PDB file of C-alpha atoms in Angstrom:
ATOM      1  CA  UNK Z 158       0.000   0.000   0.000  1.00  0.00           C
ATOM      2  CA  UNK Z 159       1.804   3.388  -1.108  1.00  0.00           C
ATOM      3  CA  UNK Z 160       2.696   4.882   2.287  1.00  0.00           C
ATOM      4  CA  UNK Z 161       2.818   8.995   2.809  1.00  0.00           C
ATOM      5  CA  UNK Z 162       6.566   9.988   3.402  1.00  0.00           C
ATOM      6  CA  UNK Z 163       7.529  13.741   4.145  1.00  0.00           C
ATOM      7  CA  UNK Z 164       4.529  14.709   1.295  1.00  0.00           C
ATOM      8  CA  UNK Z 165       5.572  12.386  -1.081  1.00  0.00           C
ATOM      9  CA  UNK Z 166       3.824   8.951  -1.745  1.00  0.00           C
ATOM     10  CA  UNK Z 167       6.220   5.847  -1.617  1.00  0.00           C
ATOM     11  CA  UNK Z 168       5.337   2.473  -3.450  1.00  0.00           C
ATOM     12  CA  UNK Z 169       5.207  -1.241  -1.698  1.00  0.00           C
ATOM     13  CA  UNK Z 170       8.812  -2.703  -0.725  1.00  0.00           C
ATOM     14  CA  UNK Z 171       9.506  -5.824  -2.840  1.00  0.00           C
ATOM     15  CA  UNK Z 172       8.410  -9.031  -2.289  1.00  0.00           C
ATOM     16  CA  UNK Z 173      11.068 -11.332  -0.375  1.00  0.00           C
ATOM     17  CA  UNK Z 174      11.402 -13.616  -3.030  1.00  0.00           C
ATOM     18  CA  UNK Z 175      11.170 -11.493  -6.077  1.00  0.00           C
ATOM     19  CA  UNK Z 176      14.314  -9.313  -4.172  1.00  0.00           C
ATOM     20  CA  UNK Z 177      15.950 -12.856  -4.289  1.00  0.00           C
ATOM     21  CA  UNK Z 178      15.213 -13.594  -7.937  1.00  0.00           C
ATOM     22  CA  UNK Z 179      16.694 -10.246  -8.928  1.00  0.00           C
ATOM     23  CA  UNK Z 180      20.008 -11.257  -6.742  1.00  0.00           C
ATOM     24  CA  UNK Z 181      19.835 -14.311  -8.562  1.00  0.00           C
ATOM     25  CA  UNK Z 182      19.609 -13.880 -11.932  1.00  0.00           C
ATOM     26  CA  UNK Z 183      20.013 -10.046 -12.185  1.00  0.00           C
ATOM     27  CA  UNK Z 184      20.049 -10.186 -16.184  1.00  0.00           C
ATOM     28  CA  UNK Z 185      16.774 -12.543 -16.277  1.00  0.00           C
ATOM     29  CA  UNK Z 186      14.574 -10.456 -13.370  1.00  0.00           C
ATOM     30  CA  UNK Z 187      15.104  -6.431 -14.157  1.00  0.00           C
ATOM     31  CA  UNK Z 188      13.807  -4.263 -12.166  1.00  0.00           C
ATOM     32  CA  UNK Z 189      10.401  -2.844 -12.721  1.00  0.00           C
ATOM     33  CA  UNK Z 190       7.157  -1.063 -10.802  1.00  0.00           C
ATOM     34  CA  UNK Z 191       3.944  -1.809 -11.049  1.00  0.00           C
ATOM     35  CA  UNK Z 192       0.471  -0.656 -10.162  1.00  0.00           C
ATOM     36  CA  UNK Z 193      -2.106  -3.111  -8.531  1.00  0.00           C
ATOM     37  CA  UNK Z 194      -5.148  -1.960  -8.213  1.00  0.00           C
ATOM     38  CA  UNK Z 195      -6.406  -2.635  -4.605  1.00  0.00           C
ATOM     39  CA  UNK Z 196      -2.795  -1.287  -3.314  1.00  0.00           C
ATOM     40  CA  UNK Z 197      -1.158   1.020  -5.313  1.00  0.00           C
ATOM     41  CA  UNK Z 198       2.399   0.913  -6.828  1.00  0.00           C
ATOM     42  CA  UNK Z 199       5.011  -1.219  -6.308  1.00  0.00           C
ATOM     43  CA  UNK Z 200       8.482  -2.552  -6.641  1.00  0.00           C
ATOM     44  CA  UNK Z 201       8.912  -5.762  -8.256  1.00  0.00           C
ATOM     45  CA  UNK Z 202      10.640  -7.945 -11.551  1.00  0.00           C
ATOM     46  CA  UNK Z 203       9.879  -7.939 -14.939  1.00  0.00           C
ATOM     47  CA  UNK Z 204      12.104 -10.381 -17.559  1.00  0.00           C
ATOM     48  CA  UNK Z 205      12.079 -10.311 -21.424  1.00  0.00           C
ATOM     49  CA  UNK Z 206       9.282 -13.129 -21.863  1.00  0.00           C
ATOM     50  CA  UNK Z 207       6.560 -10.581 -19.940  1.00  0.00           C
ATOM     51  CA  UNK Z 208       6.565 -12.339 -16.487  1.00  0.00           C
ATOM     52  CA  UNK Z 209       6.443  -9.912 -13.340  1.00  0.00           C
ATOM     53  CA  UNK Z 210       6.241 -10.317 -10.019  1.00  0.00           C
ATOM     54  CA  UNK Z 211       2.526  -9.990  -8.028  1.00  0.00           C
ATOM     55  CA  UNK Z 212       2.095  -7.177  -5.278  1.00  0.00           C
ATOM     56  CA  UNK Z 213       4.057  -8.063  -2.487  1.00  0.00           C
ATOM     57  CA  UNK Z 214       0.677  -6.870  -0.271  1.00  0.00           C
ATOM     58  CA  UNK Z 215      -1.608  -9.387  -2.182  1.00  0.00           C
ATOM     59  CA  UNK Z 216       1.049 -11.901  -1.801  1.00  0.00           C
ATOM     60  CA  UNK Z 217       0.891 -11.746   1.691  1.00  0.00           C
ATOM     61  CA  UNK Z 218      -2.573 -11.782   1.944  1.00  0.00           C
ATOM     62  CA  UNK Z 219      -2.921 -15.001   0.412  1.00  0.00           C
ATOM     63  CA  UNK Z 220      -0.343 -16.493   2.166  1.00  0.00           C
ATOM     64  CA  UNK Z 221      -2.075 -15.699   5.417  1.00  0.00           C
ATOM     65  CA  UNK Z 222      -5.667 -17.057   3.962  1.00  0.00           C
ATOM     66  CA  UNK Z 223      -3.835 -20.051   2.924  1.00  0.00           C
ATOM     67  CA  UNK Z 224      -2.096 -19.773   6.605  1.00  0.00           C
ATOM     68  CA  UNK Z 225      -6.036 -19.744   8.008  1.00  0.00           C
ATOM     69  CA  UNK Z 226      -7.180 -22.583   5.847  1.00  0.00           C
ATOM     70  CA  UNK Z 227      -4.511 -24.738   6.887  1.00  0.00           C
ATOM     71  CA  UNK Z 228      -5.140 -23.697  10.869  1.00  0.00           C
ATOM     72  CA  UNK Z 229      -9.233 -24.646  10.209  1.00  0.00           C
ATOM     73  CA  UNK Z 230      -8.552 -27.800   8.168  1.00  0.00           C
ATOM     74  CA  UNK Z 231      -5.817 -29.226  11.130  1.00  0.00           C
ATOM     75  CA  UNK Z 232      -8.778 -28.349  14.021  1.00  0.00           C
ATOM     76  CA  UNK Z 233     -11.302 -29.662  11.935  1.00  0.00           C
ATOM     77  CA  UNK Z 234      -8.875 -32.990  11.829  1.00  0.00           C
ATOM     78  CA  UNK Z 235      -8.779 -32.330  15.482  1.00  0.00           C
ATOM     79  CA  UNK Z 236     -11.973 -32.444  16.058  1.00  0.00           C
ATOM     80  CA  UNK Z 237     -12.949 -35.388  14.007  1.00  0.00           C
ATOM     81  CA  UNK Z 238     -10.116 -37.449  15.539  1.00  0.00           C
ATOM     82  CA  UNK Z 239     -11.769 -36.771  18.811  1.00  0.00           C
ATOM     83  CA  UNK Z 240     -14.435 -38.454  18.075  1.00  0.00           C
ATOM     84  CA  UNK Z 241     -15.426 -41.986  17.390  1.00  0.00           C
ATOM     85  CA  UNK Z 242     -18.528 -43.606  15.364  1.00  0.00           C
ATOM     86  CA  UNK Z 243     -19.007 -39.828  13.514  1.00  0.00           C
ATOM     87  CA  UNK Z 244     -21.336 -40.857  10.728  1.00  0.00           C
ATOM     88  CA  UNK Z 245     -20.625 -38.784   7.483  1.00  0.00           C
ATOM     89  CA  UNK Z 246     -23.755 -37.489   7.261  1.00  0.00           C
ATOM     90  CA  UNK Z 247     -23.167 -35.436  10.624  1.00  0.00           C
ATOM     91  CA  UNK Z 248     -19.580 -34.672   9.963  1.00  0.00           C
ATOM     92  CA  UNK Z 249     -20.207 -31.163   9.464  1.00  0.00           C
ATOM     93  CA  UNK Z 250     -23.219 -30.966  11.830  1.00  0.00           C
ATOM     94  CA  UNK Z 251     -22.532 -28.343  14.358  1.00  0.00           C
ATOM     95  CA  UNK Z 252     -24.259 -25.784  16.257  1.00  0.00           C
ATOM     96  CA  UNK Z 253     -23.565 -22.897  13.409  1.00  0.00           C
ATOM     97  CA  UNK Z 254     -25.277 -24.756  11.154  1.00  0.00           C
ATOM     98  CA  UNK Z 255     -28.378 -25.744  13.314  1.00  0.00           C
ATOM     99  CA  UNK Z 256     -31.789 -24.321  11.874  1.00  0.00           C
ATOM    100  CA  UNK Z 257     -32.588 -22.275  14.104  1.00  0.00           C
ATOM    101  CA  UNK Z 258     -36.118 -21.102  14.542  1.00  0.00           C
ATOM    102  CA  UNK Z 259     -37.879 -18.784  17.719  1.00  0.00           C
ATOM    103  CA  UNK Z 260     -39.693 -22.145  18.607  1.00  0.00           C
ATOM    104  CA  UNK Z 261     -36.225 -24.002  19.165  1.00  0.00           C
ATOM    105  CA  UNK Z 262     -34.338 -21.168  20.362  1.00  0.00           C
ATOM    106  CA  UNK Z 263     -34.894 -22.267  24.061  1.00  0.00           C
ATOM    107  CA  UNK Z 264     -33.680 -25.684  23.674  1.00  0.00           C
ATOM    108  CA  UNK Z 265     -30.788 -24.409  21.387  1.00  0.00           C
ATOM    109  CA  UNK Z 266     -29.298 -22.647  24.377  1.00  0.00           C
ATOM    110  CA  UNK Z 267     -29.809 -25.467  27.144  1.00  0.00           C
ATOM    111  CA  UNK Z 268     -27.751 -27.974  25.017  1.00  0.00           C
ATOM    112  CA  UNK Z 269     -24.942 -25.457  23.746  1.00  0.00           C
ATOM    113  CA  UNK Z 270     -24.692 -24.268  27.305  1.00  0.00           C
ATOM    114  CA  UNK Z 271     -24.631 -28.520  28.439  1.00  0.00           C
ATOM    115  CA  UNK Z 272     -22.093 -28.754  25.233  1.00  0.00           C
ATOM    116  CA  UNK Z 273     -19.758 -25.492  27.191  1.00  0.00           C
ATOM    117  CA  UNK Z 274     -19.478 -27.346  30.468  1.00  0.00           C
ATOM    118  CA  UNK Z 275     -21.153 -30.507  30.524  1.00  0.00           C
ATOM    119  CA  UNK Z 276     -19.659 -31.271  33.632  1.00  0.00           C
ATOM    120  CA  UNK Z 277     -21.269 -34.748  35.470  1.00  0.00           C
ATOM    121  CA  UNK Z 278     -24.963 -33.603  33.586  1.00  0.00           C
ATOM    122  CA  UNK Z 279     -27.109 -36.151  31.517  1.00  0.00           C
ATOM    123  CA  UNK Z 280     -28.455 -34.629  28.423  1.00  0.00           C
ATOM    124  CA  UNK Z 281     -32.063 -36.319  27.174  1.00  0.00           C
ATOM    125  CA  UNK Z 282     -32.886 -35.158  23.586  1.00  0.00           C
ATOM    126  CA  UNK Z 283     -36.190 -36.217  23.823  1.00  0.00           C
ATOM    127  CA  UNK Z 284     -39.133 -36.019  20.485  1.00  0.00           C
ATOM    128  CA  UNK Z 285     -40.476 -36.509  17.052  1.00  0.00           C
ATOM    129  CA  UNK Z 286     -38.679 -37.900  14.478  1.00  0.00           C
ATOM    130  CA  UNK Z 287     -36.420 -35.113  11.927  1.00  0.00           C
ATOM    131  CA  UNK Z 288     -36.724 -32.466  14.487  1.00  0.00           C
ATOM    132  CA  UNK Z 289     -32.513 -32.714  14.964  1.00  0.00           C
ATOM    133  CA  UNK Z 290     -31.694 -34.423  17.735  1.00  0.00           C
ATOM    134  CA  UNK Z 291     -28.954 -36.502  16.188  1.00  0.00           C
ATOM    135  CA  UNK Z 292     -27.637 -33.222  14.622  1.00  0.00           C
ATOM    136  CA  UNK Z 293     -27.761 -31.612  17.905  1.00  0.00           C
ATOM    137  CA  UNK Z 294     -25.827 -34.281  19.375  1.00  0.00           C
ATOM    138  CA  UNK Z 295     -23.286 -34.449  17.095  1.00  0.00           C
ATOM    139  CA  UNK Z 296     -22.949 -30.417  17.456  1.00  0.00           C
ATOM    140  CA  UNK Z 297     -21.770 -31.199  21.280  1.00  0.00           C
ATOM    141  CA  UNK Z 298     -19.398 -34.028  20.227  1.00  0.00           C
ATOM    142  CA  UNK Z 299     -17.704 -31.646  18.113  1.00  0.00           C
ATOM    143  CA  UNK Z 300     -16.354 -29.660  21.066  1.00  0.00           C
ATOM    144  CA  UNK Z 301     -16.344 -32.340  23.625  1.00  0.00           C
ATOM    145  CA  UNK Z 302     -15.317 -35.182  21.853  1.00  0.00           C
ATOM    146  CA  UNK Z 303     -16.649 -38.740  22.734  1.00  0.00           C
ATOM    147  CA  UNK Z 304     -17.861 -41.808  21.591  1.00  0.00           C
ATOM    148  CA  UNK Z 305     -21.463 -41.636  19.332  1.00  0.00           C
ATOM    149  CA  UNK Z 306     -23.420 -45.645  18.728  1.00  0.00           C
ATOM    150  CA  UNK Z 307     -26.897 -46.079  18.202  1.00  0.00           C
ATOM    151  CA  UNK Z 308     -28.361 -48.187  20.791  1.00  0.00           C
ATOM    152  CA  UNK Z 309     -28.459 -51.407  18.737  1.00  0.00           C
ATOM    153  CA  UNK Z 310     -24.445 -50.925  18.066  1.00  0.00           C
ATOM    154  CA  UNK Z 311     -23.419 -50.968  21.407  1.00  0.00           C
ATOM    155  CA  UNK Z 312     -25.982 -54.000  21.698  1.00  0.00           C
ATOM    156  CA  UNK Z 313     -23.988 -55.596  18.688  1.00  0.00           C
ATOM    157  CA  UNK Z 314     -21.034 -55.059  20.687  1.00  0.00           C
ATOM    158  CA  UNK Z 315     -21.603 -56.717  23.720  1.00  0.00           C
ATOM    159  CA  UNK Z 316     -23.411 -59.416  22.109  1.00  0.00           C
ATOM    160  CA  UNK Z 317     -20.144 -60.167  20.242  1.00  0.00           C
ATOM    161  CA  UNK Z 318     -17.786 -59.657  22.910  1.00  0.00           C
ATOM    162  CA  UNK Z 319     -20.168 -62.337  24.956  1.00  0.00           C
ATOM    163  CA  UNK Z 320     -19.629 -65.083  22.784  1.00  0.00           C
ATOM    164  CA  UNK Z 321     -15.795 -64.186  23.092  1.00  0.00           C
ATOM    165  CA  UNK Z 322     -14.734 -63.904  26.728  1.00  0.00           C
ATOM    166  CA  UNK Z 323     -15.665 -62.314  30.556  1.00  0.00           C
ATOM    167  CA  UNK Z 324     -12.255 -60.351  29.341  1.00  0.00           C
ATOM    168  CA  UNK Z 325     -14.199 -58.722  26.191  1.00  0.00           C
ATOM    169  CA  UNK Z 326     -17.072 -58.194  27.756  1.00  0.00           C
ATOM    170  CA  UNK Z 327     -15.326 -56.143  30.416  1.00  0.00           C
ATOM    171  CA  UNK Z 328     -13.041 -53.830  27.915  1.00  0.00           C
ATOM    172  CA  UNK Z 329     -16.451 -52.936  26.290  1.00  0.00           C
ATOM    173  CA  UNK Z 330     -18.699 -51.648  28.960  1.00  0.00           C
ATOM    174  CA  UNK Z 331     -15.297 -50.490  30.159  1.00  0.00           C
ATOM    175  CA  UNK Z 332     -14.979 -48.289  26.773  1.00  0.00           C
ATOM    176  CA  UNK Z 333     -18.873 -47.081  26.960  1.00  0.00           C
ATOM    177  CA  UNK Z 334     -18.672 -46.526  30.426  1.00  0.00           C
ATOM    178  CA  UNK Z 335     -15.526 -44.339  30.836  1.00  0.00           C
ATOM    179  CA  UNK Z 336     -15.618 -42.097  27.283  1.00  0.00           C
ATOM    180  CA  UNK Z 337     -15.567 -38.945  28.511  1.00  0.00           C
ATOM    181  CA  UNK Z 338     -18.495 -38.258  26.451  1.00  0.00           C
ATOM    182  CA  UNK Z 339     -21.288 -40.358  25.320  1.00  0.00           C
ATOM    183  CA  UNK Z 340     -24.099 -40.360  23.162  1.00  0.00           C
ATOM    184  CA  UNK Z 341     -26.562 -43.016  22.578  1.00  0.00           C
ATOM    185  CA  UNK Z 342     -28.879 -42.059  20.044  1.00  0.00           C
ATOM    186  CA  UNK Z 343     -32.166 -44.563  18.961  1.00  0.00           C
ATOM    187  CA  UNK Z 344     -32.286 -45.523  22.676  1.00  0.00           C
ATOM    188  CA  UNK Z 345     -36.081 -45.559  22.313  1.00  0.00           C
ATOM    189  CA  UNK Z 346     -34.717 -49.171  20.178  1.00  0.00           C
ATOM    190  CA  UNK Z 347     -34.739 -50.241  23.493  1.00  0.00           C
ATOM    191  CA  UNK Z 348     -37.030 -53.466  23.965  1.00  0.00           C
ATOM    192  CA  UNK Z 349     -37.849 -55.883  26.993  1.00  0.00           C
ATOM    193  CA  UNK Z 350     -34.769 -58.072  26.459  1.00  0.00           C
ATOM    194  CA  UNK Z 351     -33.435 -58.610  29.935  1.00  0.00           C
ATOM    195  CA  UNK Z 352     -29.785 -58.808  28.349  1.00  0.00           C
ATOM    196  CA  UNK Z 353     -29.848 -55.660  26.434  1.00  0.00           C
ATOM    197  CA  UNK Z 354     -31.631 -53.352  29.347  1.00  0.00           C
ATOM    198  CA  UNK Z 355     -28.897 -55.457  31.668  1.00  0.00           C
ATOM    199  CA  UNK Z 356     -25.917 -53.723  29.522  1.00  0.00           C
ATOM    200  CA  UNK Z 357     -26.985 -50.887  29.290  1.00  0.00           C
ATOM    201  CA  UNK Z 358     -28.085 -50.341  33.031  1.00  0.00           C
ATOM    202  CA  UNK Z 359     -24.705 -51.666  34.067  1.00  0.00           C
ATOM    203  CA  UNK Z 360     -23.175 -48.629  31.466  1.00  0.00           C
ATOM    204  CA  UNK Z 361     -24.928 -46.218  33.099  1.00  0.00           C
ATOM    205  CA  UNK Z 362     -24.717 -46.758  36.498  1.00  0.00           C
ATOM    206  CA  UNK Z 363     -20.984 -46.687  36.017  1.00  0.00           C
ATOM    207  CA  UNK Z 364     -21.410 -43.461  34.235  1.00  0.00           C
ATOM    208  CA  UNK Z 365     -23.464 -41.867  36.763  1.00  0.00           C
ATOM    209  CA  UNK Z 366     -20.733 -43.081  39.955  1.00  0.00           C
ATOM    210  CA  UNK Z 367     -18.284 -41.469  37.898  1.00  0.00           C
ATOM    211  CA  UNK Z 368     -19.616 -38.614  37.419  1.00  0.00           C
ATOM    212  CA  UNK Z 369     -19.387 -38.530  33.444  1.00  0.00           C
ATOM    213  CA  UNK Z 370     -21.385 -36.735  31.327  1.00  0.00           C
ATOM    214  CA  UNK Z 371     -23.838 -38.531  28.442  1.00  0.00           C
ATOM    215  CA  UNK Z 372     -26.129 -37.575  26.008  1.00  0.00           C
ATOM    216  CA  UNK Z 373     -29.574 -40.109  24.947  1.00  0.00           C
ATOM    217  CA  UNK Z 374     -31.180 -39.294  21.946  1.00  0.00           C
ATOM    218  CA  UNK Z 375     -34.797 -41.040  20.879  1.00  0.00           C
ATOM    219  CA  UNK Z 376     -37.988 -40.466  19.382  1.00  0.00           C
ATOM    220  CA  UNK Z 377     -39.746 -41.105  22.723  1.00  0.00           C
ATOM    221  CA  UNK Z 378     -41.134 -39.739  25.863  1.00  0.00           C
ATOM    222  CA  UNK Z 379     -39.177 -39.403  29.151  1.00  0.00           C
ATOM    223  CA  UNK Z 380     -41.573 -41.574  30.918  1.00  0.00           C
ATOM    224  CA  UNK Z 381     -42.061 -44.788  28.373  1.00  0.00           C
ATOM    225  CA  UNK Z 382     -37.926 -44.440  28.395  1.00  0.00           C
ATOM    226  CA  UNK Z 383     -37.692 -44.960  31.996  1.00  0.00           C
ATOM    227  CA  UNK Z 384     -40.815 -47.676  32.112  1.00  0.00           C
ATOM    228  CA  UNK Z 385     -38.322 -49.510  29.981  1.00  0.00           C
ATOM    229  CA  UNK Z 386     -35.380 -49.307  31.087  1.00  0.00           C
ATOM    230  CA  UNK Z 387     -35.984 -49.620  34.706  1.00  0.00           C
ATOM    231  CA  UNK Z 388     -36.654 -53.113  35.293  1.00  0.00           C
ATOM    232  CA  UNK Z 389     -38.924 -54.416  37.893  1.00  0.00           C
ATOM    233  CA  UNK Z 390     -40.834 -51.583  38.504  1.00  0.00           C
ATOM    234  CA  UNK Z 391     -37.929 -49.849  39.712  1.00  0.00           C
ATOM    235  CA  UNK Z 392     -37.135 -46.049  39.308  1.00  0.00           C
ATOM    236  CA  UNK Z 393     -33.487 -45.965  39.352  1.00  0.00           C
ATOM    237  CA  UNK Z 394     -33.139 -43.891  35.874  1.00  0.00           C
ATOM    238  CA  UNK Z 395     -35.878 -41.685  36.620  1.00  0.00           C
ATOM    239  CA  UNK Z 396     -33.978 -40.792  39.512  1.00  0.00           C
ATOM    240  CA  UNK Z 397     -30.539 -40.413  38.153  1.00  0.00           C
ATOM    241  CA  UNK Z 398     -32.466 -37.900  35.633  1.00  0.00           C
ATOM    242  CA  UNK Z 399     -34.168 -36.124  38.291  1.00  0.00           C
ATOM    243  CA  UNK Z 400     -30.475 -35.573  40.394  1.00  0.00           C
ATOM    244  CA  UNK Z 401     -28.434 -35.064  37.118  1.00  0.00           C
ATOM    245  CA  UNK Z 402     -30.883 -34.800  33.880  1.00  0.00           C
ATOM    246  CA  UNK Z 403     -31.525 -32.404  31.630  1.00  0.00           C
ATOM    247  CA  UNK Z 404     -34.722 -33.095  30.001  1.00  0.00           C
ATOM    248  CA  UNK Z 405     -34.719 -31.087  26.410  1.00  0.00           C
ATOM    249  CA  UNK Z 406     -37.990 -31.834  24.136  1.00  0.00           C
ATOM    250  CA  UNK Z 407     -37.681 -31.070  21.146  1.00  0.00           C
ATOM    251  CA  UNK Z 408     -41.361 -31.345  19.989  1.00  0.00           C
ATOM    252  CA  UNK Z 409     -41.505 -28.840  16.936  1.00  0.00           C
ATOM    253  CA  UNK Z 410     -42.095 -30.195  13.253  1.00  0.00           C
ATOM    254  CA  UNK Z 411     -39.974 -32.267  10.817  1.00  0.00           C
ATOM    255  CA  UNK Z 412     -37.404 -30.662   9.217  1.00  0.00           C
ATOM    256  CA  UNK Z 413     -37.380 -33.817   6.374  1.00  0.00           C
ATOM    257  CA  UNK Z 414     -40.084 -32.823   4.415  1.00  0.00           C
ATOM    258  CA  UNK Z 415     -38.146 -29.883   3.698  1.00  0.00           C
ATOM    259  CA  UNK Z 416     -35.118 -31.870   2.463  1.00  0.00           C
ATOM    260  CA  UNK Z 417     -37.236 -33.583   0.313  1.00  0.00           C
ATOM    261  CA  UNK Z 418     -38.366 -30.964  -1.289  1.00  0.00           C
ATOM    262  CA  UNK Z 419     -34.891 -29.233  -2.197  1.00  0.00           C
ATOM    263  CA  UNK Z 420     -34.217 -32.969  -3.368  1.00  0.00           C
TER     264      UNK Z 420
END
């Protein structure tokens, strides 16, 4: 950018490397000056074939959006490694990119705030199908970090590591139940099978003596999910989620129709 010196105007020193070229190879890059037109004059190289140096000013400029790219593709990569079972269709899911309307504004906040300082708290995202739970979900992941499964993966998981060994089995409630973040989403998959309400019973009650966070996502109501989960009539859950739950409904309309439309 031409600079004010004394009353005269000065052009833009020379770019680094061009200064080198002309060192170089003095009778290839000549000296020359040229005008750019968001900066002003400046010094640079010319050489017989009609190639000149750019404007040391733009130059920099994209070197430093190049810099930035770099910087948000390496915490992106970050983020992702931080996470594990991140479906690609949420992979750029976040809270940015959440449609937000004045009817979901209120249960926006409650789960970004959860998502800021989660701390020992169970998150329940708790409603219709499409109204972006799962996206919602994945949006805390991406600055907690975790472990994501759908209810019947984790069941998958201890079913196989059952017909292993008592060693397997251990390493995988171990893995569900000490993630520093988790999210089970389709829990409303779960069914009456002693085994599968067994597991997952025995994952949370570790989670919630060690004070870890977790997130359940489901297309169901906070009172069916406890009548299934708690076995025998009991109310353990129910009052886990009354000490450390927070219950967010999100009961406004489908956002798929939409989708299908653009489609």
């Amino acid at each position: 950018m031409q600079t004010k010196t004394e009353g005269t105007l000065t052009s833009s020193p020379i770019h680094p490397r061009d200064s080198f070229l002309m060192r170089l190879l003095p009778e290839k890059y000549k000296p020359a000056e040229r005008v750019c037109e968001k900066h002003g004059t400046y010094q640079t190289f010319v050489t017989d074939s009609g190639e000149e140096g750019m404007c040391p000013l733009c130059c920099k400029e994209q070197e430093e959006a190049e810099e930035k790219e770099n910087r948000e593709r390496e915490k992106i990569k970050t983020i992702f490694n931080r996470i594990d079972g991140l479906p690609a269709k949420y992979r750029n899911a976040g809270f940015k990119n959440f449609e937000l309307t004045e009817k979901k504004t209120a249960a926006f906040n409650r789960v970004l705030k959860f998502a800021k300082e989660p701390r020992n708290t169970w998150l329940l995202l708790l409603g219709e199908n499409g109204t972006g739970k799962t996206h919602l979900a994945h949006a805390v992941l991406k600055m907690t970090g975790g472990i994501f499964r759908e209810f019947d993966d984790i069941a998958i998981d201890m079913q196989d590591a059952q017909k292993r060994s008592g060693e397997g089995m251990k390493k995988v409630i171990s893995k569900y139940a000490s993630a520093p973040m988790l999210v089970i989403d389709e829990v409303d998959k779960v069914n009456p099978t002693a085994g599968r309400i067994n597991w997952l019973n025995i994952i949370l009650r570790k989670r919630y003596n060690d004070m870890l966070p977790l997130v359940l996502c489901g297309n169901i109501d906070l009172e069916t999910l406890c009548s299934r989960i708690d076995q025998s009539g009991k109310h353990a859950l129910k009052d886990r989620i009354d000490e450390v739950g927070e219950v967010v409904l999100c009961n406004w309309e489908s956002y798929r129709p939409k989708l299908r439309k653009v489609n």
